[in-house]
Short mmCIF file of C-alpha atoms in Angstrom, two decimals:
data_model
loop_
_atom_site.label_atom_id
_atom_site.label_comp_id
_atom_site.label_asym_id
_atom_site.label_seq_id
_atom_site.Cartn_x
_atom_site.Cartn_y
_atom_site.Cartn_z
CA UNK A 704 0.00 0.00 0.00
CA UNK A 705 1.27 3.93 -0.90
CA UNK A 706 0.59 4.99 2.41
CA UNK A 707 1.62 8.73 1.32
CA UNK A 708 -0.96 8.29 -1.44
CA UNK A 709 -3.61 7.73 0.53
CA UNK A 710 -2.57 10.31 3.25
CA UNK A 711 -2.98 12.98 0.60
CA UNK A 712 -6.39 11.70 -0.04
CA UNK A 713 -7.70 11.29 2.90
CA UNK A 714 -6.70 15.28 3.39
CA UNK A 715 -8.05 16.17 0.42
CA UNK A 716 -11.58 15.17 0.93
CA UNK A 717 -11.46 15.55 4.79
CA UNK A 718 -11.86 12.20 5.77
CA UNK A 719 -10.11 9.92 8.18
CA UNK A 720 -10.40 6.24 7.31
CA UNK A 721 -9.94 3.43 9.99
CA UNK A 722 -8.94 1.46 8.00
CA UNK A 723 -7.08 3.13 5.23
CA UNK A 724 -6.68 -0.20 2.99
CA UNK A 725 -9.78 -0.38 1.95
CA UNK A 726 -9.18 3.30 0.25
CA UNK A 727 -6.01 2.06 -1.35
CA UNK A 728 -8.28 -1.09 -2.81
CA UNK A 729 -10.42 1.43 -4.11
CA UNK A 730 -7.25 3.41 -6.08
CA UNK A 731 -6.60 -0.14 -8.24
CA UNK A 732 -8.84 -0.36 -11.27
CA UNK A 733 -9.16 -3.72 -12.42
CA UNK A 734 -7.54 -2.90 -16.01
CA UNK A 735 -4.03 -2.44 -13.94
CA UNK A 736 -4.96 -5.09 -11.73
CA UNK A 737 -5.09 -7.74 -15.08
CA UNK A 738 -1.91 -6.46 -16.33
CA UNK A 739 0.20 -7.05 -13.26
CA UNK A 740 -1.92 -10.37 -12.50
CA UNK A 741 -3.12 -9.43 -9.43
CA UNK A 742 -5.63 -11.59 -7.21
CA UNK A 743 -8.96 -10.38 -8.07
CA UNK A 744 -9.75 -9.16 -4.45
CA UNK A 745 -7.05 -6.34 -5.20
CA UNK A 746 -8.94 -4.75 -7.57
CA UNK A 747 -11.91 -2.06 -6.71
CA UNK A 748 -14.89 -3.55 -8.76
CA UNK A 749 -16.03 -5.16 -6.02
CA UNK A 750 -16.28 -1.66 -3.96
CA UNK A 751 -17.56 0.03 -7.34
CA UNK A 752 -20.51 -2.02 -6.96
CA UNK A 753 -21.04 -0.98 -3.58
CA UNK A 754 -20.79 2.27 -4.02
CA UNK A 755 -22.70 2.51 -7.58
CA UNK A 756 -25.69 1.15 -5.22
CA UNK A 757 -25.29 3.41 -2.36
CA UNK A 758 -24.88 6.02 -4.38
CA UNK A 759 -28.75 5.84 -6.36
CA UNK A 760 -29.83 5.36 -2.94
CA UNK A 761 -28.49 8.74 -1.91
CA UNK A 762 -29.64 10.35 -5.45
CA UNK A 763 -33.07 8.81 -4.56
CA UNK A 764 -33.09 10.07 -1.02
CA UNK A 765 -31.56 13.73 -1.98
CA UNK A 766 -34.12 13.44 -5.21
CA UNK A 767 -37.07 12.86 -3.40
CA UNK A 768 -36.37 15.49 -0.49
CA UNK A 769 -35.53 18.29 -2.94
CA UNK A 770 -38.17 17.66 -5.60
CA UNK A 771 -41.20 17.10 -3.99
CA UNK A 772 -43.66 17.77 -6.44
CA UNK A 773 -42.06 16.23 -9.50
CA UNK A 774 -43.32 12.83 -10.49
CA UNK A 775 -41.65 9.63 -10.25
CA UNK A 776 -41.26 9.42 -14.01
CA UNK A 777 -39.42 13.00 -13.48
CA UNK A 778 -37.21 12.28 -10.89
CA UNK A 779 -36.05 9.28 -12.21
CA UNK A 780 -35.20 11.13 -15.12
CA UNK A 781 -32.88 13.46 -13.29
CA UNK A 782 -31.54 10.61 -10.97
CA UNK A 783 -30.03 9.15 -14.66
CA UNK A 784 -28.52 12.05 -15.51
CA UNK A 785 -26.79 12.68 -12.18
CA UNK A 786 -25.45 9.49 -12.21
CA UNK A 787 -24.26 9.26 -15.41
CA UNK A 788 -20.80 8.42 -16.02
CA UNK A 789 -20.02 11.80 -17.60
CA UNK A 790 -21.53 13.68 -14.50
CA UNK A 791 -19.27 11.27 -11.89
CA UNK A 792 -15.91 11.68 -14.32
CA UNK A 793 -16.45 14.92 -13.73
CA UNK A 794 -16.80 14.48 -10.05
CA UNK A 795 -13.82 12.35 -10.17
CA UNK A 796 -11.69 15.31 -11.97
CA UNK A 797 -13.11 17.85 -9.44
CA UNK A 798 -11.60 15.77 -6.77
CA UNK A 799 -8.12 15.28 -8.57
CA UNK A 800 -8.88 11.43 -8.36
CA UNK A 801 -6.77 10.58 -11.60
CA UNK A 802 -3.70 11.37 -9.17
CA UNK A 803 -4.03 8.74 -7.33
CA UNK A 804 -5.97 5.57 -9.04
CA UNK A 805 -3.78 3.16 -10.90
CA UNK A 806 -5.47 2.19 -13.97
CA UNK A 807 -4.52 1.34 -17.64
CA UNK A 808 -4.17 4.33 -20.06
CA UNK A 809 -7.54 5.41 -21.81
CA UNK A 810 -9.26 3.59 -19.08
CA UNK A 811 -12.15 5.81 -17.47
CA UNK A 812 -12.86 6.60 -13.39
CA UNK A 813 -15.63 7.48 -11.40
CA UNK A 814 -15.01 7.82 -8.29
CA UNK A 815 -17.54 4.79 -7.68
CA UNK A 816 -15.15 2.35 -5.94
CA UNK A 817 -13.80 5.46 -3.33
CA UNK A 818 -17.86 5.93 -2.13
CA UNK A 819 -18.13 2.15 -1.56
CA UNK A 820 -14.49 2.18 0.15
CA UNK A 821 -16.36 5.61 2.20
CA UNK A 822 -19.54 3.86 2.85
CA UNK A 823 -17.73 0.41 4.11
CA UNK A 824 -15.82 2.49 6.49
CA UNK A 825 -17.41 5.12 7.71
CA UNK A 826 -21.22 4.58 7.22
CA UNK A 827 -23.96 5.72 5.03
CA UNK A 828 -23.89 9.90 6.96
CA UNK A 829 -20.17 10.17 5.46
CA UNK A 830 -20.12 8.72 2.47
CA UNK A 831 -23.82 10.89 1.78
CA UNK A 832 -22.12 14.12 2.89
CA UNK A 833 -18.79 13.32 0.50
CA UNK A 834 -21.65 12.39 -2.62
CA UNK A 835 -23.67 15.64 -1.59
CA UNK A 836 -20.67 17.83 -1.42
CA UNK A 837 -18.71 16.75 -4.56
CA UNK A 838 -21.83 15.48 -6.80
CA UNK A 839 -24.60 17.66 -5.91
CA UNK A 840 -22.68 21.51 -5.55
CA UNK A 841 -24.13 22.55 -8.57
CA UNK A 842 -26.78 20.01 -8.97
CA UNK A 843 -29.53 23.11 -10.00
CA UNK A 844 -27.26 23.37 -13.14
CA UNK A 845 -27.29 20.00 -13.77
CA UNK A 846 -30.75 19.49 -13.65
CA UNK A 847 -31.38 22.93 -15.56
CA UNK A 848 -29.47 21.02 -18.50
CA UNK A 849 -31.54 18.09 -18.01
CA UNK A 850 -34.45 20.38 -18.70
CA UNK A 851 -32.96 22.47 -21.37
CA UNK A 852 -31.87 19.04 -23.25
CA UNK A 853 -35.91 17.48 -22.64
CA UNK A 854 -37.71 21.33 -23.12
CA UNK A 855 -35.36 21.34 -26.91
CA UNK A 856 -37.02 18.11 -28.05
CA UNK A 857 -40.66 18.65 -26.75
CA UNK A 858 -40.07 22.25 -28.82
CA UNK A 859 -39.53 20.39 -32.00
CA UNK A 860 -41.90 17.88 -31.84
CA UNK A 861 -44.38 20.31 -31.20
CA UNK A 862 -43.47 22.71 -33.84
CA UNK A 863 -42.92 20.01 -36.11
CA UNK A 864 -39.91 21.52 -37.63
CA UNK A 865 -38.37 18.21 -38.37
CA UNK A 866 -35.96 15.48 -36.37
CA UNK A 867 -33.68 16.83 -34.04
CA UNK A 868 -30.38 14.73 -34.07
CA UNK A 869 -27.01 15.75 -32.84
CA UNK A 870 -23.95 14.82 -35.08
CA UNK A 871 -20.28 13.82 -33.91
CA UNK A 872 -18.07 16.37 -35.91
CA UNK A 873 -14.76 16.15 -34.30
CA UNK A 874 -12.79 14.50 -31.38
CA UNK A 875 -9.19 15.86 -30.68
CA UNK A 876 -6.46 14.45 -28.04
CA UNK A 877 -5.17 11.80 -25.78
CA UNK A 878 -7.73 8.73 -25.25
CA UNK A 879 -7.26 9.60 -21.58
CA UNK A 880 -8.38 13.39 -22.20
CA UNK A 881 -10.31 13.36 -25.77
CA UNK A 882 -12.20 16.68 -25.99
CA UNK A 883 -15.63 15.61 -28.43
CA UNK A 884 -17.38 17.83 -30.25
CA UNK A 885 -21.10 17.76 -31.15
CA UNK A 886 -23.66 19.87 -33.90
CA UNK A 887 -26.97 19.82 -32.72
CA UNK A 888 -29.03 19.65 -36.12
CA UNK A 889 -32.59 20.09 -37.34
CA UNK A 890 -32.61 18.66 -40.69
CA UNK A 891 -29.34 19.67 -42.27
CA UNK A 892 -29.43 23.26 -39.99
CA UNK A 893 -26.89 23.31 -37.34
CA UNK A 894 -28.64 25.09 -34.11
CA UNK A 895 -25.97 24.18 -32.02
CA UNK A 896 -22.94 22.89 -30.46
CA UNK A 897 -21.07 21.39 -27.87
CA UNK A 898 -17.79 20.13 -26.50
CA UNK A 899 -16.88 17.85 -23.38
CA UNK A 900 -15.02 14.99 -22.51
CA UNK A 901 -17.91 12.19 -23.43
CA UNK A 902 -20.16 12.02 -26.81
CA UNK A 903 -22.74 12.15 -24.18
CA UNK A 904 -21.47 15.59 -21.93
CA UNK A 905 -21.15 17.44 -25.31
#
């Protein structure tokens, strides 16, 4: 185990672990675990699933407190697009994760495995405060863009102004950083675009 690796973590996000191996199981992705023929035990999918699970039940909770007069069609809606994998790699970059997981180049990261390493450790009040503080800070936007994306295709429809599709155009640098750019088109009229580090986040 890097114990100064997981030091700097722990001070990062605030959090003392009691047991600081299970944070360093949640640093190996399972791509660098295959090439250096690890055990499978060493590697973090085991904690992703974990914390994939306790992390919709957190959405749901934070969902349902926040929204109450959406519908369950609605906030399930919203609950997808928060937990997205572009929305967590972003989370994961906002939290300088990619310093300290050891994974194969071009592999992705989600931060998944460190909530179930949280959750294991400390309970479901820490690892909810450490998903409400680095997932939900500017979860108004989010949702706003949920809205914008749904209100833009209920538009067309209605005005009948012909299929809405949006159109991969370019993709530029490193598999582990690609920047891809998207044309929102109706017909063969561009109305607009996008960039981010997914198809999907453009």
């Amino acid at each position: 185990m890097d114990a100064k690796r997981v030091e700097e973590f722990q001070e990062q996000i605030g959090i003392k672990f009691h047991e600081p191996s299970r944070l360093w199981n949640a640093f190996i992705h399972s791509s660098y675990a295959n090439e250096r023929r690890m055990s499978k035990d060493k590697n973090n999918e085991r904690l992703e699933f974990l914390g994939d699970a306790v992390l919709e039940l957190v959405t749901s909770n934070y969902l349902y407190r926040t929204y109450q007069k959406e519908s369950e069609g609605k906030l399930s809606k919203i609950r997808a697009s928060l937990v997205c994998e572009p929305t967590l790699a972003g989370c994961a970059r906002d939290i300088n994760l990619g310093k300290y997981v050891l994974l194969s180049k071009g592999e992705d990261m989600t931060g998944g495995a460190v909530i179930g390493a949280i959750y294991l450790d400390q309970g479901i009040e820490t690892a909810t405060k450490f998903i409400e503080t680095y997932l939900f800070k500017d979860v108004e936007n989010k949702v706003l863009f949920f809205d914008a994306k749904t209100n833009l295709q209920e538009i067309v429809q209605g005005e009948g102004k012909g299929r809405l599709k949006y159109v991969l155009v370019g993709e530029e640098g490193p598999d582990h950083a690609k920047i891809f750019t998207v044309e929102a088109r109706l017909g063969e009229n561009v109305i607009g675009t996008g960039s981010g580090h997914s198809k999907k986040s453009a």
